[in-house]
Coordinates of N, CA and C and ligand atoms in Angstrom, one line a residue:
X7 N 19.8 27.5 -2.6 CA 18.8 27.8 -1.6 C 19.3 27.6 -0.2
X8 N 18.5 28.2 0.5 CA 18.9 28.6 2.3 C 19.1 26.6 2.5
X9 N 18.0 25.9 2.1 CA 17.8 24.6 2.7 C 18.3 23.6 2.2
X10 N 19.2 22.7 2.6 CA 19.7 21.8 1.4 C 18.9 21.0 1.1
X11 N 19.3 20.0 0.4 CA 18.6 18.6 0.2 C 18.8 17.5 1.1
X12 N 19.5 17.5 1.6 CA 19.8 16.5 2.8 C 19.2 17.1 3.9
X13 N 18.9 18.7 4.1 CA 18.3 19.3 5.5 C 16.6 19.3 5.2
X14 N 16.2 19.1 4.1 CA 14.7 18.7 3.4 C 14.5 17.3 3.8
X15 N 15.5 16.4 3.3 CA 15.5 15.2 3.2 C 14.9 14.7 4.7
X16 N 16.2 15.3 6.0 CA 16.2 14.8 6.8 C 14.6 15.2 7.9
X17 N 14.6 16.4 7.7 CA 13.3 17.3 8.0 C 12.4 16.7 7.4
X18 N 12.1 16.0 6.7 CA 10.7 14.9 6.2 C 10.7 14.1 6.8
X19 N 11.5 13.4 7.3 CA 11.1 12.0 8.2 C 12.2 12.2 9.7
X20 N 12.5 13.5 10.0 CA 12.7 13.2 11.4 C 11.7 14.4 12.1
X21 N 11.0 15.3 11.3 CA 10.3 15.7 12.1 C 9.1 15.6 12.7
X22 N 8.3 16.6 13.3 CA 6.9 16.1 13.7 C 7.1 16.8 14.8
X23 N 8.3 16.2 15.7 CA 7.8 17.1 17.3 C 7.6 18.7 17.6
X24 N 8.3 19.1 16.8 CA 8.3 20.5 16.7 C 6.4 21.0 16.2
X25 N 6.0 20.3 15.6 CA 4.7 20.7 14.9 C 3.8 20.8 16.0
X26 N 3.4 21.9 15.4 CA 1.8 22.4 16.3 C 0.8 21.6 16.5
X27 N 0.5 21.3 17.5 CA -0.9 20.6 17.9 C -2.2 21.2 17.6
X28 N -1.8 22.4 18.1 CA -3.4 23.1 17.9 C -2.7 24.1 17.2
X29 N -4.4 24.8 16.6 CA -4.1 26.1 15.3 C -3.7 26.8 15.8
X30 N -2.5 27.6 15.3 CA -2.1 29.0 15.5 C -2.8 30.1 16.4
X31 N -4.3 29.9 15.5 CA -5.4 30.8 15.5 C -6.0 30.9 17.3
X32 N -5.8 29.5 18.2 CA -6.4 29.6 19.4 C -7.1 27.9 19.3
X33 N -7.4 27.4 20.3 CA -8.0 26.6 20.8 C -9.5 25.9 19.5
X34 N -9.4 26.1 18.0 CA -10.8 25.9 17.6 C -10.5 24.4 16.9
X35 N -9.3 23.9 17.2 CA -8.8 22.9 16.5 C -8.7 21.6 17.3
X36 N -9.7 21.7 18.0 CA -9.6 20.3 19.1 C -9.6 18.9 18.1
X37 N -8.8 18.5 18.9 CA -8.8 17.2 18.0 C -9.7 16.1 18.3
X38 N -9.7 15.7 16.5 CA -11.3 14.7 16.6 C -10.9 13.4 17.6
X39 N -11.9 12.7 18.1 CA -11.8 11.5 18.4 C -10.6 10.7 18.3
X40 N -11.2 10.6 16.8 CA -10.6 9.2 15.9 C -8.9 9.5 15.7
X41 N -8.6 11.2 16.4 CA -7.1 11.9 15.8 C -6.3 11.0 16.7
X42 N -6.7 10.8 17.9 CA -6.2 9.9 19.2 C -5.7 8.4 18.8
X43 N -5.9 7.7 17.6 CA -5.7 6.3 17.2 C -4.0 6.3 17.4
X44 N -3.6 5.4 18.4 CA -2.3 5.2 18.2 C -1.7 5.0 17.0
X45 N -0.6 5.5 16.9 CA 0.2 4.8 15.1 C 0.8 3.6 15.5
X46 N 1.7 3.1 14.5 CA 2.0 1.2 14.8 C 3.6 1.5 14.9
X47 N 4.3 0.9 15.5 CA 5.8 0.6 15.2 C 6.1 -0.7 15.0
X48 N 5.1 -1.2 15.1 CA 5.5 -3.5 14.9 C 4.6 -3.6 13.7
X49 N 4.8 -4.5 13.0 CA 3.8 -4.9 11.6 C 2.8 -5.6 12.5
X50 N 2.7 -6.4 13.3 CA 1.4 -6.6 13.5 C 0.5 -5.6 14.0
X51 N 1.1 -4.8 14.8 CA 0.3 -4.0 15.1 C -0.4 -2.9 14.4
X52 N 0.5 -3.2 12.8 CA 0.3 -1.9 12.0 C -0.8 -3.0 11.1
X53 N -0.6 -4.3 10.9 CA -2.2 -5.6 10.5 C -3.3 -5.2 11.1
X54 N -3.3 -5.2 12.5 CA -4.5 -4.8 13.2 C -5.1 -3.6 12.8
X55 N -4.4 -2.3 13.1 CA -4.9 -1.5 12.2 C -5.7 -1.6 10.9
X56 N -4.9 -1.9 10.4 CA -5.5 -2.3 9.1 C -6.6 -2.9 8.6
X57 N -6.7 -3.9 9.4 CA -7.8 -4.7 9.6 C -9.0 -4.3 10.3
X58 N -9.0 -3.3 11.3 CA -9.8 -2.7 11.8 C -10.5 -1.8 11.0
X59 N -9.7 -1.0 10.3 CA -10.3 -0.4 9.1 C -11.1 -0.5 8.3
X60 N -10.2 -1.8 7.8 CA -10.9 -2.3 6.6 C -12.6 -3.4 6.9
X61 N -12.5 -3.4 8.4 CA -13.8 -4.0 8.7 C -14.5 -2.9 9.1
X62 N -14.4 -1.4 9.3 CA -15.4 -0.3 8.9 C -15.8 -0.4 8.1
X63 N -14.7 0.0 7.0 CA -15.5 0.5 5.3 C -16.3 -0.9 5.0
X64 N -16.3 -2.2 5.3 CA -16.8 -3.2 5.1 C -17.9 -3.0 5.4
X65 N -18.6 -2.5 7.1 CA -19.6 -2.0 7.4 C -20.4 -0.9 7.2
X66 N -19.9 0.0 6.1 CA -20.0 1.0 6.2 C -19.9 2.3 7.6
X67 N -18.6 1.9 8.0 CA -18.3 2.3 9.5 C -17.8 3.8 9.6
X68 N -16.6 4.1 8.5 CA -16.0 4.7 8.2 C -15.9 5.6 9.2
X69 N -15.2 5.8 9.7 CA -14.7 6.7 10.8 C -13.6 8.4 10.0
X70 N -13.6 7.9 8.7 CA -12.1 9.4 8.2 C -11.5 9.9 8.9
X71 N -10.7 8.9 9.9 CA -9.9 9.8 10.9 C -8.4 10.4 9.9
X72 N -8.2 11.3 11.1 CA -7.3 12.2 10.3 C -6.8 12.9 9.4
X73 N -8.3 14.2 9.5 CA -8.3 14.7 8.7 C -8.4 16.4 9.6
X74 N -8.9 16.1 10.9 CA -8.7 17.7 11.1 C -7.9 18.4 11.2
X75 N -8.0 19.5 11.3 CA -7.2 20.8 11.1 C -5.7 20.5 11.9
X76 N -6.0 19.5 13.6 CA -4.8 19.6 14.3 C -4.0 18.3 13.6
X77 N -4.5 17.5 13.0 CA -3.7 16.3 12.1 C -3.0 16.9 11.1
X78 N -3.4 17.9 10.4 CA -3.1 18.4 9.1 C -2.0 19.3 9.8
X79 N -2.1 20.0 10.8 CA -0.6 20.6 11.3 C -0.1 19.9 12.0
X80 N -0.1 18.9 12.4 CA 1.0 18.0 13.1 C 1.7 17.4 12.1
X81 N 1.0 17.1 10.8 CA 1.9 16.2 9.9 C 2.8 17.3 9.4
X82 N 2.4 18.5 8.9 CA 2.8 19.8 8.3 C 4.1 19.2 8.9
X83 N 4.8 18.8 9.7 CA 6.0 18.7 10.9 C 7.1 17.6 10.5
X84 N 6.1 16.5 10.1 CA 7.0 15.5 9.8 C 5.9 14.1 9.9
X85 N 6.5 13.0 9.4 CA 5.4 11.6 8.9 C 5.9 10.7 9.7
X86 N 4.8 10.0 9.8 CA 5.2 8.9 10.7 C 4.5 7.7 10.3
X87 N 4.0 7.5 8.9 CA 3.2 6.6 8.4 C 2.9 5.0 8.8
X88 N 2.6 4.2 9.4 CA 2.8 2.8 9.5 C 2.6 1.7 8.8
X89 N 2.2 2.1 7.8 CA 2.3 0.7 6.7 C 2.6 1.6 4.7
X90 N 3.3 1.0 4.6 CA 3.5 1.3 2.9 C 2.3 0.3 2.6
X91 N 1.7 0.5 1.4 CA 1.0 -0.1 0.6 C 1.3 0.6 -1.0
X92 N 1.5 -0.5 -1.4 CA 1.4 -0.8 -3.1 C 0.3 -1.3 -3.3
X93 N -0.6 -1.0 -4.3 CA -2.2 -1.2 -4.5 C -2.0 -0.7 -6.0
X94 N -2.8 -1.4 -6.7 CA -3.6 -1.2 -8.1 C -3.7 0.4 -8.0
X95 N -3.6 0.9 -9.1 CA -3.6 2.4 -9.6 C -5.3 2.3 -9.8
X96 N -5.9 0.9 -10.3 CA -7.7 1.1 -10.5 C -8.5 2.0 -9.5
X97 N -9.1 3.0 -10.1 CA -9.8 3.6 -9.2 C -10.9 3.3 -8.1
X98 N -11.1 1.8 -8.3 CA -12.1 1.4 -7.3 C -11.3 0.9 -5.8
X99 N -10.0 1.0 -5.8 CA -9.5 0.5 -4.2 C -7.9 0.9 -4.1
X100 N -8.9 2.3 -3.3 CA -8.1 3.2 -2.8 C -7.7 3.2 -1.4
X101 N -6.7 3.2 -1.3 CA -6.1 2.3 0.0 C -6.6 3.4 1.3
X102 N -6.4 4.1 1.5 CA -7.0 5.6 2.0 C -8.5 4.8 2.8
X103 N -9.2 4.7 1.7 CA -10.5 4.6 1.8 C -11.0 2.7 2.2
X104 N -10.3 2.1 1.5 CA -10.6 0.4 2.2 C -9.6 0.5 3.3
X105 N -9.1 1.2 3.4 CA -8.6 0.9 5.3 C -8.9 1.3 6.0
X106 N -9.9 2.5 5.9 CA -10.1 3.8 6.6 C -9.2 4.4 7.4
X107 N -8.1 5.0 6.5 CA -6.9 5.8 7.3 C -7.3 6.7 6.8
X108 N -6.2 7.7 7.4 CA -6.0 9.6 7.1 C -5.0 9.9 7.0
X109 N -4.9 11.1 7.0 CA -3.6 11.6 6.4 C -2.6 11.3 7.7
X110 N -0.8 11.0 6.4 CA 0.2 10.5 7.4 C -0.2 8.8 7.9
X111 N -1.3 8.1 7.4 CA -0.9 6.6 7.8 C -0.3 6.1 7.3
X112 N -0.5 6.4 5.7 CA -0.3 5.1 4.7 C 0.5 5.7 4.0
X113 N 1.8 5.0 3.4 CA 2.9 5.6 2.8 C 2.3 4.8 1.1
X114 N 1.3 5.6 0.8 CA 1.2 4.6 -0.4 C 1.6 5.1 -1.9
X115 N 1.8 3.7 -2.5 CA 2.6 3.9 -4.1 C 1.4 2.9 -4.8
X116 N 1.1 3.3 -6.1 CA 0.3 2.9 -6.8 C 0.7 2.3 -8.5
X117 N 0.5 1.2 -8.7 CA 1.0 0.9 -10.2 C -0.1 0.1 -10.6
X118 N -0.6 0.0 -12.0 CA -1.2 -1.1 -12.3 C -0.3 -1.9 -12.5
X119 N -1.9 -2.9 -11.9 CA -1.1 -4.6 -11.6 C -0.3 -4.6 -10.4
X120 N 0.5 -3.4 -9.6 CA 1.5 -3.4 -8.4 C 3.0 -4.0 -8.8
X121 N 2.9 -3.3 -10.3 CA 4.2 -3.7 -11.0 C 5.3 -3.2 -10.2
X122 N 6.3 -3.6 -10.4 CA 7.7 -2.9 -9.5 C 8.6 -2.3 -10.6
X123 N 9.0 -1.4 -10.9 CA 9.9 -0.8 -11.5 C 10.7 0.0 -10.3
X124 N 12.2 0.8 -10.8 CA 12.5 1.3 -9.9 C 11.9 1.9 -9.6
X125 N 11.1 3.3 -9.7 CA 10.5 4.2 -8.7 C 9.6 3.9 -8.2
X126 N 9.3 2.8 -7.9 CA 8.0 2.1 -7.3 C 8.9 1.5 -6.2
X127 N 10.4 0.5 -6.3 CA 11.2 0.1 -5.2 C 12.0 1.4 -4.8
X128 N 12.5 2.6 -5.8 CA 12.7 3.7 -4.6 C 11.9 3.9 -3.8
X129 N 10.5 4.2 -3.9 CA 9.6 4.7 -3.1 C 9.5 4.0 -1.7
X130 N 9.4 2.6 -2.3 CA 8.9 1.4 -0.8 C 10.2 1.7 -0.3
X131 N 11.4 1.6 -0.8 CA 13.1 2.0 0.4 C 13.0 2.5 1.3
X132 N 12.6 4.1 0.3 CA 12.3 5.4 1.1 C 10.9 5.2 2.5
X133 N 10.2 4.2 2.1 CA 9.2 4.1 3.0 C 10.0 3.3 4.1
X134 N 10.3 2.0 4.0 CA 11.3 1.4 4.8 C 12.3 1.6 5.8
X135 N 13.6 2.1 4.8 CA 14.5 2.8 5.2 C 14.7 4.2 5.8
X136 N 13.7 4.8 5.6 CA 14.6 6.3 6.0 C 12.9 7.0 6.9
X137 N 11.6 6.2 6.5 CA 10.5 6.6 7.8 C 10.8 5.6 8.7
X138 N 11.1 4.1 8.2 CA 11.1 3.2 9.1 C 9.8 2.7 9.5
X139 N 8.8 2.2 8.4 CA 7.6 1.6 8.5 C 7.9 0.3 8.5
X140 N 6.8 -0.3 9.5 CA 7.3 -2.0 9.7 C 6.5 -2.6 8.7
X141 N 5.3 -2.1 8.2 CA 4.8 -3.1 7.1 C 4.5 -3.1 5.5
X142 N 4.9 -3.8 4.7 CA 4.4 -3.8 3.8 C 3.4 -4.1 2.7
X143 N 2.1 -3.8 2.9 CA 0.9 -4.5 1.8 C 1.1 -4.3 0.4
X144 N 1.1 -5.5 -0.2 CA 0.8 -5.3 -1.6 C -0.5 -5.7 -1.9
X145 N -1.2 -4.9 -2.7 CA -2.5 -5.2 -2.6 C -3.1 -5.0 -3.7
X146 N -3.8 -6.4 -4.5 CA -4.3 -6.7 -5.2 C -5.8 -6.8 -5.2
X147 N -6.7 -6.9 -6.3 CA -8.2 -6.8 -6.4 C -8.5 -7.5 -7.0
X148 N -9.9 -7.8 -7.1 CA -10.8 -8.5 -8.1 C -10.7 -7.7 -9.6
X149 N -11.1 -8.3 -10.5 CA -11.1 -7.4 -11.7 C -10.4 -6.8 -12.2
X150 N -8.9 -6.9 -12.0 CA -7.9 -6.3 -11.8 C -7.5 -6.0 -13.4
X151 N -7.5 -4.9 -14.3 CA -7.7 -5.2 -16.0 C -6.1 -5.0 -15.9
X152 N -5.1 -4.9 -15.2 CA -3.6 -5.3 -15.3 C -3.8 -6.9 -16.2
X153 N -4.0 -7.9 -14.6 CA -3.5 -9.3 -14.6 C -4.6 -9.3 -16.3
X154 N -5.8 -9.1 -16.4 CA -6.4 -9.7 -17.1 C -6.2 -9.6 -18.3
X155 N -5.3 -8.1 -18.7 CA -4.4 -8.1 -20.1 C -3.5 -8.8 -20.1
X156 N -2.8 -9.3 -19.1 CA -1.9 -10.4 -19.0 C -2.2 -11.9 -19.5
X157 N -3.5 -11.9 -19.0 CA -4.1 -13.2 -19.2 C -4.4 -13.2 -20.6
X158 N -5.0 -12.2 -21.0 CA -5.2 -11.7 -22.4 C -4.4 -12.7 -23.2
X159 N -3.0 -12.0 -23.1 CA -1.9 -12.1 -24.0 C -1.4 -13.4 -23.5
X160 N -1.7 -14.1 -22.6 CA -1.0 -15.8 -22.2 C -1.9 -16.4 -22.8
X161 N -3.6 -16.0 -23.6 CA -4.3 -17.0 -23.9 C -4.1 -16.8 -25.8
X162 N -3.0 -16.1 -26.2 CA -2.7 -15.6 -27.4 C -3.0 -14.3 -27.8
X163 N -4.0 -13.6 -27.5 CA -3.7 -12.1 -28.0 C -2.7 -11.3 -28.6
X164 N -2.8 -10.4 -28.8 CA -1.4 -9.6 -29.2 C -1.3 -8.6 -28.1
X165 N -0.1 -8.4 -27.5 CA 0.5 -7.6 -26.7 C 0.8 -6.6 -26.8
X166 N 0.1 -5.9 -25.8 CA -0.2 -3.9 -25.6 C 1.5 -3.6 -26.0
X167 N 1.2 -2.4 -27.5 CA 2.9 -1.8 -27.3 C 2.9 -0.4 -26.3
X168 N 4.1 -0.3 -26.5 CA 4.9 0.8 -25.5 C 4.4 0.7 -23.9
X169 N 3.9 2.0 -23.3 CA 4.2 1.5 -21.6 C 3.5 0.9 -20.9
X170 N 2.0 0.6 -21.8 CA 1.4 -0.4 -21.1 C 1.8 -2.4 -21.8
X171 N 2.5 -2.1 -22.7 CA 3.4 -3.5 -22.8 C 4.1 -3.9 -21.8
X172 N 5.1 -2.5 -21.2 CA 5.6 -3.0 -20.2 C 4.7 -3.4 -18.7
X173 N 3.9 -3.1 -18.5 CA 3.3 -3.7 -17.5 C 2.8 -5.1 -18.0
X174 N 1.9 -5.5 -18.9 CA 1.9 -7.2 -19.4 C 3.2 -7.4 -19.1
X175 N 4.2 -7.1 -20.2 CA 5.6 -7.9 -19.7 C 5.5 -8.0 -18.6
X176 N 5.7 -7.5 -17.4 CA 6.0 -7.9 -16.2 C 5.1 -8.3 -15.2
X177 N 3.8 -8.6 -15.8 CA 2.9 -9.9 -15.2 C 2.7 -11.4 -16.0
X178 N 3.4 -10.8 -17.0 CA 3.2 -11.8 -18.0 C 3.3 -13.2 -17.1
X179 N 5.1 -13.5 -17.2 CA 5.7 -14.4 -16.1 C 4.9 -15.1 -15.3
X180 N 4.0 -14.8 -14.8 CA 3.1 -15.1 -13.2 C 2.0 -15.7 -14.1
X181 N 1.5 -15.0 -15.2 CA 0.7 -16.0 -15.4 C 0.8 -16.8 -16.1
X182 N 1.6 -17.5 -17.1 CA 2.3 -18.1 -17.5 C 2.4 -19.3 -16.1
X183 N 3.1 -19.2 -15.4 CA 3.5 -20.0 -14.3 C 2.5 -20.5 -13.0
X184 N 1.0 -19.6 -13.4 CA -0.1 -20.1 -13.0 C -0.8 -21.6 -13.2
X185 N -1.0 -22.4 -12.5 CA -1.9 -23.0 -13.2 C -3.5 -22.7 -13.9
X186 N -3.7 -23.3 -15.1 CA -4.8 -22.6 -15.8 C -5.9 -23.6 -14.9
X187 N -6.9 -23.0 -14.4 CA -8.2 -24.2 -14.1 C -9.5 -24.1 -14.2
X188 N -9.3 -23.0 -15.4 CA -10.9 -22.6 -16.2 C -11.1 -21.0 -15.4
X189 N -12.3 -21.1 -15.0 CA -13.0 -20.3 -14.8 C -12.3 -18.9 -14.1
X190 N -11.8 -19.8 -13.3 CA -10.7 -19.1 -11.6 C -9.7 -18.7 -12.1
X191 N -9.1 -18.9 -13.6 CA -7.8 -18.5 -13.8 C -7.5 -16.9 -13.5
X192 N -8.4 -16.1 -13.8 CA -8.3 -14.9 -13.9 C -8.0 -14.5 -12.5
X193 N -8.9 -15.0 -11.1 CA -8.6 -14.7 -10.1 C -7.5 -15.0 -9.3
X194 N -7.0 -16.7 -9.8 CA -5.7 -17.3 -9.3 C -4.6 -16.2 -10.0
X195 N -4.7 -15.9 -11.0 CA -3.6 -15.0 -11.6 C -3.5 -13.9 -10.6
X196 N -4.7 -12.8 -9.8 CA -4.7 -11.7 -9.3 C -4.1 -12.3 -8.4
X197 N -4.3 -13.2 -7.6 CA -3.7 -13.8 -6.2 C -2.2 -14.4 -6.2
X198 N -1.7 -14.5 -7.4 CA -0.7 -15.1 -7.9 C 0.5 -14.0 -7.7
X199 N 0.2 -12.7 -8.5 CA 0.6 -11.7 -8.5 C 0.9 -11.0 -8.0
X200 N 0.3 -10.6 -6.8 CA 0.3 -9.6 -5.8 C 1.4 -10.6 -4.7
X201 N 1.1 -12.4 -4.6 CA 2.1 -12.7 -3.9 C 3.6 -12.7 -4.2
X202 N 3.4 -13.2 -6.0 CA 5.0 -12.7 -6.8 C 5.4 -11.4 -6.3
X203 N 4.8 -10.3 -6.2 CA 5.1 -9.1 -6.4 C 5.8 -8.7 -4.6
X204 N 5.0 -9.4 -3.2 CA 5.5 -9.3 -2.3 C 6.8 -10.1 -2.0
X205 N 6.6 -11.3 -2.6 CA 8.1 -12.4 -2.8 C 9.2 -11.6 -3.6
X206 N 9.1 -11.1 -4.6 CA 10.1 -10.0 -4.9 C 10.8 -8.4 -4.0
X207 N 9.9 -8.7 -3.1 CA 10.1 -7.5 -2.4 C 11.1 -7.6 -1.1
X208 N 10.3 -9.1 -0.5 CA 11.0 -9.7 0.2 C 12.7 -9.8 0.0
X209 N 13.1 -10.4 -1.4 CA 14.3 -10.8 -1.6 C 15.2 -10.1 -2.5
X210 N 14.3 -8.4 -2.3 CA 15.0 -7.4 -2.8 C 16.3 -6.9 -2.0
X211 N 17.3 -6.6 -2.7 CA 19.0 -6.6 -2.0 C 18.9 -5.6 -1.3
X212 N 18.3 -4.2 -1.3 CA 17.7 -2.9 -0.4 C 17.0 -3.4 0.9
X213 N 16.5 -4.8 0.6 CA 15.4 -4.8 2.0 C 15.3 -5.8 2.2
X214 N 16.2 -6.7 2.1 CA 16.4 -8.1 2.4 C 17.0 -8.1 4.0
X215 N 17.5 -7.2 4.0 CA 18.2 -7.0 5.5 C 17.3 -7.0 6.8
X216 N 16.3 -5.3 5.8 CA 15.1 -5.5 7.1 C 13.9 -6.4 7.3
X217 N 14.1 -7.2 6.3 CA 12.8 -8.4 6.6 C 13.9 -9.4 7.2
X218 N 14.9 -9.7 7.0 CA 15.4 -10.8 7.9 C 15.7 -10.3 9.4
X219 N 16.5 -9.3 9.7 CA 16.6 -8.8 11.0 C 14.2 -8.4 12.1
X220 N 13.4 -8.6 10.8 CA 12.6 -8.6 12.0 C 11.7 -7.3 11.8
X221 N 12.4 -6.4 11.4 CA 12.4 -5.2 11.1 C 11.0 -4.9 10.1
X222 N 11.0 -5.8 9.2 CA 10.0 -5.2 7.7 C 9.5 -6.7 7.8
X223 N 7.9 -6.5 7.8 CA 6.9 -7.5 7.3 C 6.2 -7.6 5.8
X224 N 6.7 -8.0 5.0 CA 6.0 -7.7 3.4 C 4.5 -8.9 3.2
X225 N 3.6 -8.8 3.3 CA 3.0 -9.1 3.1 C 2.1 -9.1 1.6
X226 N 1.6 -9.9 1.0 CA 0.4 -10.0 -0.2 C -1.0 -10.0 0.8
X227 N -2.1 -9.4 -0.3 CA -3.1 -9.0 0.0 C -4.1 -8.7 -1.6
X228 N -5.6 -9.1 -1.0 CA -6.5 -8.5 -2.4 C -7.3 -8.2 -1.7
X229 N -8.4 -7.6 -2.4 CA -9.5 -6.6 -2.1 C -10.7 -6.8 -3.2
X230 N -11.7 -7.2 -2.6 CA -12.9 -7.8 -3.4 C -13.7 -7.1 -3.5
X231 N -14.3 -6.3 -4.7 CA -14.8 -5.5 -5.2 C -16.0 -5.4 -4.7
X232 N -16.6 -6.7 -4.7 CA -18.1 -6.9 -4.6 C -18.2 -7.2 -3.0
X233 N -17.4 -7.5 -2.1 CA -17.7 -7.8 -0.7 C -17.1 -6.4 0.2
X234 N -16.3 -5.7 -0.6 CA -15.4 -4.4 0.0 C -14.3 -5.3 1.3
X235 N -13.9 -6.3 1.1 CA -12.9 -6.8 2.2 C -11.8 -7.4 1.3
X236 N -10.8 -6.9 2.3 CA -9.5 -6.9 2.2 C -8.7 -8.6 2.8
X237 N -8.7 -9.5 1.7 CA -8.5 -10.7 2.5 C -6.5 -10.7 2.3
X238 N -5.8 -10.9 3.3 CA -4.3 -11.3 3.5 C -3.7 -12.6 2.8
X239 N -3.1 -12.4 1.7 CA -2.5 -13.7 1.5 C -1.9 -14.3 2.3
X240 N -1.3 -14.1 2.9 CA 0.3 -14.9 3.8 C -0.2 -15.7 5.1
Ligands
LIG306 ZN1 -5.8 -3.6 -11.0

């Protein structure tokens, strides 16, 4: 083909400026309000965001910026997303929607539990390295039926075979290494987890460089089903 893979590659995350502002069609594509939200290049400032968000959907605030017609052709151009998030695959907390972003914010990857296999650490690289997002959320929830088959099988059960074994296997560890304190174990494990899972990311050999130079903030995080807020572990 005319395009290589390295002229795709590079065309995904260095473009954008070339991309249309307004529709082709004439002036019907004014852009919304909310299209105006600065993007972040510092992790705190890509926290605030975040946070501001997630204290709409808390209010039922919801703003869904970034979704008109001139957002949808600007990104057509190239991404500029400002925070990766890893989040539970559960359908109840959808990162999109507890933070109130739009399209092109959120470079997000999804596993149950926020397991890390390689294509889950290619992904966050590619988010890191080659868009150059400063932050990282891992983000965990209440009720999370990952950790709690984990807990399952740390309280004796028998262990899920094939690929959902391998997700217990690789929360197993954490809970195990939990302390048990009755009631809360279930939730200490979700909080446990999602911090293991940012601690590994941290002192991953790919991205250990850009969290020490300043560069990448990885952060732990959960999301409470019943309050709709996003509390920060770190
Ligand atoms: Zn979950």
């Amino acid at each position: 083909m005319a395009i290589s893979r390295r002229t795709a590659l590079r065309a995904s995350f260095l473009g954008g400026t070339g991309a249309a502002l307004v529709g082709a069609g004439g002036g019907t594509a004014l852009a919304d309000p909310a299209d105006s939200a600065p993007g972040a290049t510092d992790a705190a400032t890509a926290l605030r965001l975040l946070k501001d968000g997630n204290r709409r959907w808390r209010r039922f605030a919801s703003r869904h910026p970034h979704e008109s017609r001139a957002r949808r052709e600007e990104v057509a151009g190239g991404q500029h997303p400002f925070a990766i998030i890893l989040s539970c695959a559960d359908s109840r907390v959808p990162p999109e929607l507890v933070f109130d972003q739009g399209l092109g914010d959120l470079f997000t990857i999804r596993a149950a539990g926020e397991v890390l296999d390689e294509s889950v650490l290619g992904s966050i690289c590619y988010g890191a390295q080659h868009l150059h997002v400063p932050l990282v959320v891992v983000l965990g929830h209440s009720s999370c039926g990952a950790v709690t088959a984990a807990v399952d099988v740390h309280d004796g059960g028998e262990a899920p075979h094939g690929h959902i074994g391998y997700l217990v296997e690789r929360i197993l560890p954490v809970v195990d290494a939990t302390p048990d304190e009755g009631d809360g174990f279930v939730d200490a494990c979700i909080s446990a987890n999602a911090r293991h899972v940012a601690e590994e990311l941290r002192a991953d050999a790919d991205l250990r460089g850009l969290v020490d130079s300043g560069k990448l903030k990885i952060v732990a995080a959960r999301y409470e089903l019943d309050t709709y807020q996003v509390n920060f572990l770190d």
